[in-house]
Short mmCIF file of C-alpha atoms in Angstrom, two decimals:
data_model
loop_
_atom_site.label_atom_id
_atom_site.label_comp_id
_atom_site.label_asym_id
_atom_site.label_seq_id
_atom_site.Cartn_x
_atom_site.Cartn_y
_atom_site.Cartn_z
CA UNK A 185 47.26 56.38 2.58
CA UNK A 186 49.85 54.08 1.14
CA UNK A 187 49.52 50.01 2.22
CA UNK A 188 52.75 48.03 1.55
CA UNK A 189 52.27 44.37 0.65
CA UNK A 190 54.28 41.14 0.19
CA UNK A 191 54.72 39.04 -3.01
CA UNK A 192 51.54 37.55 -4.39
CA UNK A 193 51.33 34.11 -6.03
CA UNK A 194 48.31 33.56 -8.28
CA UNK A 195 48.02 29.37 -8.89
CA UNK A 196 51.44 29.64 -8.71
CA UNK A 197 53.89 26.76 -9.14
CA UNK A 198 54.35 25.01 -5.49
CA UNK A 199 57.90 25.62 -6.13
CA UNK A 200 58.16 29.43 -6.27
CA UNK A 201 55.82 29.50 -3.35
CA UNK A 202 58.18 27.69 -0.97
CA UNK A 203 61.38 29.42 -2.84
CA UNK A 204 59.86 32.79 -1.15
CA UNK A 205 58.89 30.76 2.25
CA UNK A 206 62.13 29.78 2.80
CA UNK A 207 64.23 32.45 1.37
CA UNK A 208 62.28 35.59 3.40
CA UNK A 209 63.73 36.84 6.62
CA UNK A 210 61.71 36.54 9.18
CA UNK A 211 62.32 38.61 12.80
CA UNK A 212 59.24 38.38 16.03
CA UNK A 213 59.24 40.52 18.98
CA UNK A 214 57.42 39.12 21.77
CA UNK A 215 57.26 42.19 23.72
CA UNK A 216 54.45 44.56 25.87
CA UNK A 217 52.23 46.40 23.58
CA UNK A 218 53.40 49.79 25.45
CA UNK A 219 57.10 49.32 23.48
CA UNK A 220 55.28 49.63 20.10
CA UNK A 221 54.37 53.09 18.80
CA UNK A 222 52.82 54.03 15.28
CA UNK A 223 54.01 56.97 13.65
CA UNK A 224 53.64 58.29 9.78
CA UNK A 225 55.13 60.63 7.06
CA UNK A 226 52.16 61.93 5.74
CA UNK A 227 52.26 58.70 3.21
CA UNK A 228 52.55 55.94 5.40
CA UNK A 229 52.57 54.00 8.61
CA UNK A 230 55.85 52.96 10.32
CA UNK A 231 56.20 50.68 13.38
CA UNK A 232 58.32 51.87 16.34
CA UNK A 233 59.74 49.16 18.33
CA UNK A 234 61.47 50.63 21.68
CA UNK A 235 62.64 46.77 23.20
CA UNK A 236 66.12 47.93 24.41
CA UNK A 237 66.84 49.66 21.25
CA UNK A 238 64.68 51.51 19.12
CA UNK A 239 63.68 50.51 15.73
CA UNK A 240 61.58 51.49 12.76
CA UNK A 241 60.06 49.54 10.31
CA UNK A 242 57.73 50.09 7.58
CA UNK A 243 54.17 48.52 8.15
CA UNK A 244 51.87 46.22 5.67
CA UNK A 245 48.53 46.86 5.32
CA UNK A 246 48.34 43.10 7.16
CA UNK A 247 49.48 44.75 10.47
CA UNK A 248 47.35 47.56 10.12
CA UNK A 249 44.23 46.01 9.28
CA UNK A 250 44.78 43.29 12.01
CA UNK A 251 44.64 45.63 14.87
CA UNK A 252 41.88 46.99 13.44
CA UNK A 253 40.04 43.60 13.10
CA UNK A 254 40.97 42.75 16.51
CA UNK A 255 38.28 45.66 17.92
CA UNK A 256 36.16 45.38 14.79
CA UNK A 257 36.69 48.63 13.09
CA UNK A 258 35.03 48.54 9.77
CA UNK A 259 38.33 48.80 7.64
CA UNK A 260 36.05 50.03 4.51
CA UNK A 261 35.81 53.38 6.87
CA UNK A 262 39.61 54.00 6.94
CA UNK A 263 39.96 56.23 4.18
CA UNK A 264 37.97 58.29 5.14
CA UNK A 265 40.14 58.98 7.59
CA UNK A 266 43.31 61.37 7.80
CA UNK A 267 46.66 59.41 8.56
CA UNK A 268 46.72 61.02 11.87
CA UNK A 269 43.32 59.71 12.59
CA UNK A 270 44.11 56.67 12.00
CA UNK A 271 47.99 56.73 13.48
CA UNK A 272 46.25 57.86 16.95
CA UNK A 273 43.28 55.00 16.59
CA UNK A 274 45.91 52.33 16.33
CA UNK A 275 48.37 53.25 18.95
CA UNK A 276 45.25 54.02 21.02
CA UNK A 277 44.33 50.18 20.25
CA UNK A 278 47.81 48.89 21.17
CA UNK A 279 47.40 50.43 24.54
CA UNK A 280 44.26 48.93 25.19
CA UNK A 281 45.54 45.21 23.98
CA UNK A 282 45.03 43.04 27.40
CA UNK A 283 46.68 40.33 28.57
CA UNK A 284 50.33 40.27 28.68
CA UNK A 285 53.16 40.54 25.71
CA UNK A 286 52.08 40.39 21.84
CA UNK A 287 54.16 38.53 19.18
CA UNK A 288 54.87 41.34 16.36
CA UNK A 289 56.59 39.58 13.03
CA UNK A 290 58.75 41.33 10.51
CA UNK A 291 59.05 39.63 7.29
CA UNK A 292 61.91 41.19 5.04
CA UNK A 293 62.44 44.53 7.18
CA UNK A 294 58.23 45.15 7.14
CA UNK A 295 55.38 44.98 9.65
CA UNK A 296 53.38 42.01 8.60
CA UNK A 297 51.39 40.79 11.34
CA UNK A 298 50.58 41.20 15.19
CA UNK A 299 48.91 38.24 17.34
CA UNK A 300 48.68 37.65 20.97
CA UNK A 301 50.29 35.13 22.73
CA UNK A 302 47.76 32.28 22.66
CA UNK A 303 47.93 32.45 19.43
CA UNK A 304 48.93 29.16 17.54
CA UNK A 305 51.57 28.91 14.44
CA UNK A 306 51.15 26.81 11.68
CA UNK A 307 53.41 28.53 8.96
CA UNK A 308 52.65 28.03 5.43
CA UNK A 309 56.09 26.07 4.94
CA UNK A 310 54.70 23.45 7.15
CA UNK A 311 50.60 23.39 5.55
CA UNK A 312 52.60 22.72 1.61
CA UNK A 313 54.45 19.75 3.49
CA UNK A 314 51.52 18.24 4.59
CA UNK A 315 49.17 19.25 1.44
CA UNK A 316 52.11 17.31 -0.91
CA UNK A 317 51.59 14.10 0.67
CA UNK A 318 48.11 14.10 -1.78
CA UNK A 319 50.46 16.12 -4.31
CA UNK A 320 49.82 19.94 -5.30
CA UNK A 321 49.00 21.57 -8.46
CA UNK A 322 49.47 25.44 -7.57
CA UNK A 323 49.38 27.90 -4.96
CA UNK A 324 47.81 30.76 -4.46
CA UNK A 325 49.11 33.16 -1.18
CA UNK A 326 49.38 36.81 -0.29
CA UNK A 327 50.08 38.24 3.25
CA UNK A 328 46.71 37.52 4.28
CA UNK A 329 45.97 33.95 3.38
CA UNK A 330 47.56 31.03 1.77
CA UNK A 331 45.29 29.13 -0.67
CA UNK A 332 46.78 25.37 -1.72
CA UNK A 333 45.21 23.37 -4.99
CA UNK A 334 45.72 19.48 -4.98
CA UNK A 335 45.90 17.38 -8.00
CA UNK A 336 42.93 16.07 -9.18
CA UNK A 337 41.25 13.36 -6.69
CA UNK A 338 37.96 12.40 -8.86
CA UNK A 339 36.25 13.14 -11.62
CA UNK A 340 32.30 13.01 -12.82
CA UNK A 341 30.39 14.40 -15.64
CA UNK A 342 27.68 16.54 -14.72
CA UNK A 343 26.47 17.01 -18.53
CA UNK A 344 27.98 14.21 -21.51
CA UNK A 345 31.56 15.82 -22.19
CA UNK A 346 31.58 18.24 -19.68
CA UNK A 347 34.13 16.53 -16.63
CA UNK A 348 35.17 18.12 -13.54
CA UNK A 349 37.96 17.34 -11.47
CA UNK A 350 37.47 17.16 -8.02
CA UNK A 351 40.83 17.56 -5.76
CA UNK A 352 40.97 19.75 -2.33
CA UNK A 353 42.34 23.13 -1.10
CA UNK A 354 43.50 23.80 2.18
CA UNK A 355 43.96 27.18 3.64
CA UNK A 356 45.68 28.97 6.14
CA UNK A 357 46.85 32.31 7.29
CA UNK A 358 50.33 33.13 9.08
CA UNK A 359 49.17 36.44 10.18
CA UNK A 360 45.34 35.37 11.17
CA UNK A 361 43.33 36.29 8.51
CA UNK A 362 42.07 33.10 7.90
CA UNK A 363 41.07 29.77 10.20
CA UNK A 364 43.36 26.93 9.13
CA UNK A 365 40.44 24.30 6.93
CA UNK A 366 40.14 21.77 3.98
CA UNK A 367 37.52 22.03 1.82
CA UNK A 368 36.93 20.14 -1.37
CA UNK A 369 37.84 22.24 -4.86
CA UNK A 370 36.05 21.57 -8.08
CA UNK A 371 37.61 22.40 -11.53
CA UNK A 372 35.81 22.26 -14.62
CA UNK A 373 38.25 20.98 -17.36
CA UNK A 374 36.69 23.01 -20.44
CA UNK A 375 37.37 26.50 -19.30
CA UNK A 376 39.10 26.05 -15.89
CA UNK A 377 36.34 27.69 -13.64
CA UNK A 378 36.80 26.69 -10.03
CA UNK A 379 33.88 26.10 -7.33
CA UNK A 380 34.84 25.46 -3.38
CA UNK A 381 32.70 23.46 -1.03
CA UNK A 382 32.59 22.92 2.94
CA UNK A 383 33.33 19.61 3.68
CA UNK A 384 31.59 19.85 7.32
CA UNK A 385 29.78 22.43 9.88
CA UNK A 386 32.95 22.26 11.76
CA UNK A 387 35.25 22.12 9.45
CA UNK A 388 38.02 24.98 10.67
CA UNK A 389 40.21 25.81 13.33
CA UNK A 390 40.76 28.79 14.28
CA UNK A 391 44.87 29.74 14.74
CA UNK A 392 44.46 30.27 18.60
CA UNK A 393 43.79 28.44 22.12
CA UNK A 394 45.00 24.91 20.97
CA UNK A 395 47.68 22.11 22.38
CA UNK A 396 50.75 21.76 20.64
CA UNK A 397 50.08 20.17 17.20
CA UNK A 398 46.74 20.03 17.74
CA UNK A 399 46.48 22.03 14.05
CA UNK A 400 48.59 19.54 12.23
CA UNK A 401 46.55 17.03 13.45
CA UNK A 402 42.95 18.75 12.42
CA UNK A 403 44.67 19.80 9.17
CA UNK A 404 44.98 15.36 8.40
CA UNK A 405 42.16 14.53 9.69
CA UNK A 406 39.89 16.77 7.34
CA UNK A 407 42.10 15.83 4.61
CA UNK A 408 40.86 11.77 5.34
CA UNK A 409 37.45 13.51 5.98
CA UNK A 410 37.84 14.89 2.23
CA UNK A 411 38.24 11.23 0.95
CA UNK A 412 35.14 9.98 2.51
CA UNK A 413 32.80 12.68 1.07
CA UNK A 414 34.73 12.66 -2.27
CA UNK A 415 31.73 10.39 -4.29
CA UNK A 416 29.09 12.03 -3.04
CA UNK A 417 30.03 15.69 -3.70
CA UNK A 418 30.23 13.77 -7.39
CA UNK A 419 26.63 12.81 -7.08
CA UNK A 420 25.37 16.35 -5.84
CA UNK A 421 27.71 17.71 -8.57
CA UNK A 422 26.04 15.64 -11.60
CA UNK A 423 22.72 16.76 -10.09
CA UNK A 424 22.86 20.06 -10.12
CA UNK A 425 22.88 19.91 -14.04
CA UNK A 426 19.29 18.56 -13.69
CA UNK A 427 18.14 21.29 -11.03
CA UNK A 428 16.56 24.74 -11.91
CA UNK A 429 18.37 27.94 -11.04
CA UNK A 430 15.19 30.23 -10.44
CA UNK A 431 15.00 29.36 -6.70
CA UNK A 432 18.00 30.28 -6.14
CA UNK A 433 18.59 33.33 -8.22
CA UNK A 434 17.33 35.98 -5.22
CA UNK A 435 19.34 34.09 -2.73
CA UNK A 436 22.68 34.45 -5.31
CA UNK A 437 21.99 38.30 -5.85
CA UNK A 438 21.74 39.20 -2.52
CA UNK A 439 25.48 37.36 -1.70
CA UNK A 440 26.98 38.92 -4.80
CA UNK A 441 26.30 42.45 -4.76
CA UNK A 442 29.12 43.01 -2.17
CA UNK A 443 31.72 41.34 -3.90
CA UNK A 444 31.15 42.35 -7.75
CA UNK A 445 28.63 45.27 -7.28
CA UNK A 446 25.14 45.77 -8.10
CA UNK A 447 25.16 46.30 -11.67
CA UNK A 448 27.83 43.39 -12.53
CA UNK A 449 25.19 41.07 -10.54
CA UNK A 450 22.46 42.19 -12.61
CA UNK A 451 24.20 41.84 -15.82
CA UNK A 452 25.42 38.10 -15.04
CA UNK A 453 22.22 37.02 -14.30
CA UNK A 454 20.19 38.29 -16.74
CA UNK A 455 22.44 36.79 -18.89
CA UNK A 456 21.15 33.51 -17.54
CA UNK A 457 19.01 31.71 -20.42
CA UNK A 458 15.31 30.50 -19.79
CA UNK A 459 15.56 26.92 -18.26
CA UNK A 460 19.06 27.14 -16.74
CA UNK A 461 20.37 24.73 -14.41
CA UNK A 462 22.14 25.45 -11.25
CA UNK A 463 25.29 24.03 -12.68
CA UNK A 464 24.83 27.10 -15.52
CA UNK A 465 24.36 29.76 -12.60
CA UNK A 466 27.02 28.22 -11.08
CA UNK A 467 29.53 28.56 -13.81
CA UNK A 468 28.77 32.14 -14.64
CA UNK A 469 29.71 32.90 -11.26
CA UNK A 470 32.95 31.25 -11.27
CA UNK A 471 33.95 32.80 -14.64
CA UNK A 472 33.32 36.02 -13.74
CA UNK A 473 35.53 35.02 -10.69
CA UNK A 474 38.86 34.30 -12.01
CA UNK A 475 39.36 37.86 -13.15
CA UNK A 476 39.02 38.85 -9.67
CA UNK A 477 41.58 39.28 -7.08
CA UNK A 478 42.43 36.46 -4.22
CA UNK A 479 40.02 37.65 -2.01
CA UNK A 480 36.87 38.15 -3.99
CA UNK A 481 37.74 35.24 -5.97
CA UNK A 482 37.37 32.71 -3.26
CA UNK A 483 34.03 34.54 -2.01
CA UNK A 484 32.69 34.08 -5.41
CA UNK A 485 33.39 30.43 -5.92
CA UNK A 486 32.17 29.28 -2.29
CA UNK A 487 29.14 30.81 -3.40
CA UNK A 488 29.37 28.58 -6.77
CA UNK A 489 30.07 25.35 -4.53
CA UNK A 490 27.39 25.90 -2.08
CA UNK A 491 24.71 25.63 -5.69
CA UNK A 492 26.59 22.81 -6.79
CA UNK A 493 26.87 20.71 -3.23
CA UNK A 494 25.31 22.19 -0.96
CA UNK A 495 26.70 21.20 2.46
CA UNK A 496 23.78 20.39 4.53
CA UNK A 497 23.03 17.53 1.20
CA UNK A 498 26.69 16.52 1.57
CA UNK A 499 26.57 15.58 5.08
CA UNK A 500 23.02 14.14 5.37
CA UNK A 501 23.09 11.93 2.15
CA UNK A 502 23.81 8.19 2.18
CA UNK A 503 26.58 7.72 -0.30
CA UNK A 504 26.59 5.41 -3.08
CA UNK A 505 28.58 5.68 -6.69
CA UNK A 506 28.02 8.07 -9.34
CA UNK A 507 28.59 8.21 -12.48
CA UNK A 508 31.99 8.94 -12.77
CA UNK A 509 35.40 9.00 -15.45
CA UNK A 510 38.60 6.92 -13.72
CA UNK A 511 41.35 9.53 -13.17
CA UNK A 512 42.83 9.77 -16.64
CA UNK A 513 40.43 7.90 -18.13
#
């Protein structure tokens, strides 16, 4: 079977980004589930609106795979599947969908997403207005998630010569992929490799069940939230230099076998010198992750921010001043 998908933006200028925001066409049905109707052509899935008139539109592997997460069917099964298999699971799923009307959106003439009517818009357009108030070095986005870098925030030297910026990225997802959170974004200068850490336990919403601008608000809170933890993810981050890897090596293994296979995990860590640091394992795993795709890439470098700050140290230690470089110093 054949997925369509939108643009993606790699780190992509904040410009382009919003060019494609507010140049796409953009159409939502808010409608029963019993006037939409999957059908194929042997190649691909295409969405059957009957709401007065009838309409057909080609779907994105966004719409399909969101009906699929909304009953939990392991997507990883699907091709496995003939297209008629799957064409009579999903209209058999849109029956079932209770509660009232959905809200389906087209973007450019295509499927892209289905959500149910408690469900809470924040569109990207509006996250890269709020995330430019702290100013924005890239952005990454595809039809499942939007990913935003800030400009550098802080900086601290975890080995003499070695600095790392620290700045924030905020996510969300118009089609409800992702919760909407802020989480603080490490980027080592010398070869660009990027590490992600939780700023707190609770630190997401998810896109559904909340007052009116109740997301814009969480979304600047978390961001002053961000400011007050900045120093002392510095301090973890210069520590982890000092701290062996070995304890953690099992734990790392076990979380990166599903995203880069077995034998890639094997080979990065035995690569892994005698005596290395966390901040070494660490930065193997975040090279290996900018050659993977949006997805994978942000699995791999939570994983690389949890060694260097772990987030259970970030909230329970008193903060003081580390060693740290001045911004452009």
């Amino acid at each position: 079977m054949e997925y369509r998908t939108g643009p993606e933006f790699s780190q992509a200028d904040i410009r382009e980004v919003r060019d494609f925001l507010e140049g796409r066409r953009l159409t939502r049905y808010v409608l029963p589930p019993e006037q939409l109707h999957l059908v194929n052509d042997g190649r691909e899935h295409f969405l059957r609106i009957s709401n007065g008139k009838t309409g057909e539109y080609p779907v994105r592997g966004s719409f399909l795979f969101k009906l699929l997460k909304w009953y939990g069917f392991p997507s990883r099964q699907i091709d496995r599947l003939s297209i008629d298999t799957v064409t009579s699971v999903l209209n058999d799923y849109l029956l079932a969908i209770p509660g009232g009307d959905v809200s389906v959106t087209l973007e450019d003439g295509e499927a892209l997403s289905l959500t149910s009517r408690r469900y809470n818009e924040l569109s990207d357009t509006e996250v890269l207005a709020c995330a430019e108030r702290v100013g924005v070095a890239c952005v990454s986005r595809n039809d499942y998630f939007m990913r935003v870098y800030s400009n550098t925030a802080y900086e601290v030297q975890p080995v003499p010569g070695d600095v790392c910026g620290l700045g924030y990225n905020v996510f969300n997802s118009e089609t409800g992929f992702r919760s909407l959170s802020v989480r603080l974004f490490i980027r080592r200068y010398v070869c660009s490799n990027g590490a992600v850490v939780g700023l707190t336990s609770g630190g997401e919403r998810v896109h559904y069940g909340h007052p009116d601008m109740e997301l814009k608000k969480f979304l600047e809170e978390q961001m002053r939230v961000g400011e007050e933890v900045m120093e002392e993810a510095g301090r973890l981050l210069a520590e982890s230099a000092h701290r062996p890897s070995g304890p953690m090596v099992e734990q790392v293994s076990s979380r990166l076998r599903p995203i880069i296979g077995k034998k890639r995990t094997e080979g990065l860590l035995d690569e892994l010198g005698e005596g290395a640091t966390v901040y070494d394992l660490a930065n193997s795993i975040t090279s290996l992750a900018q050659g993977l795709d949006l997805r994978r890439r942000l699995q791999a470098e939570a994983i690389g921010g949890e060694l260097l700050v772990p987030q259970d140290a970030l909230a329970a230690r008193a903060v003081e001043k580390p060693e740290h470089l001045p911004i452009g110093g």
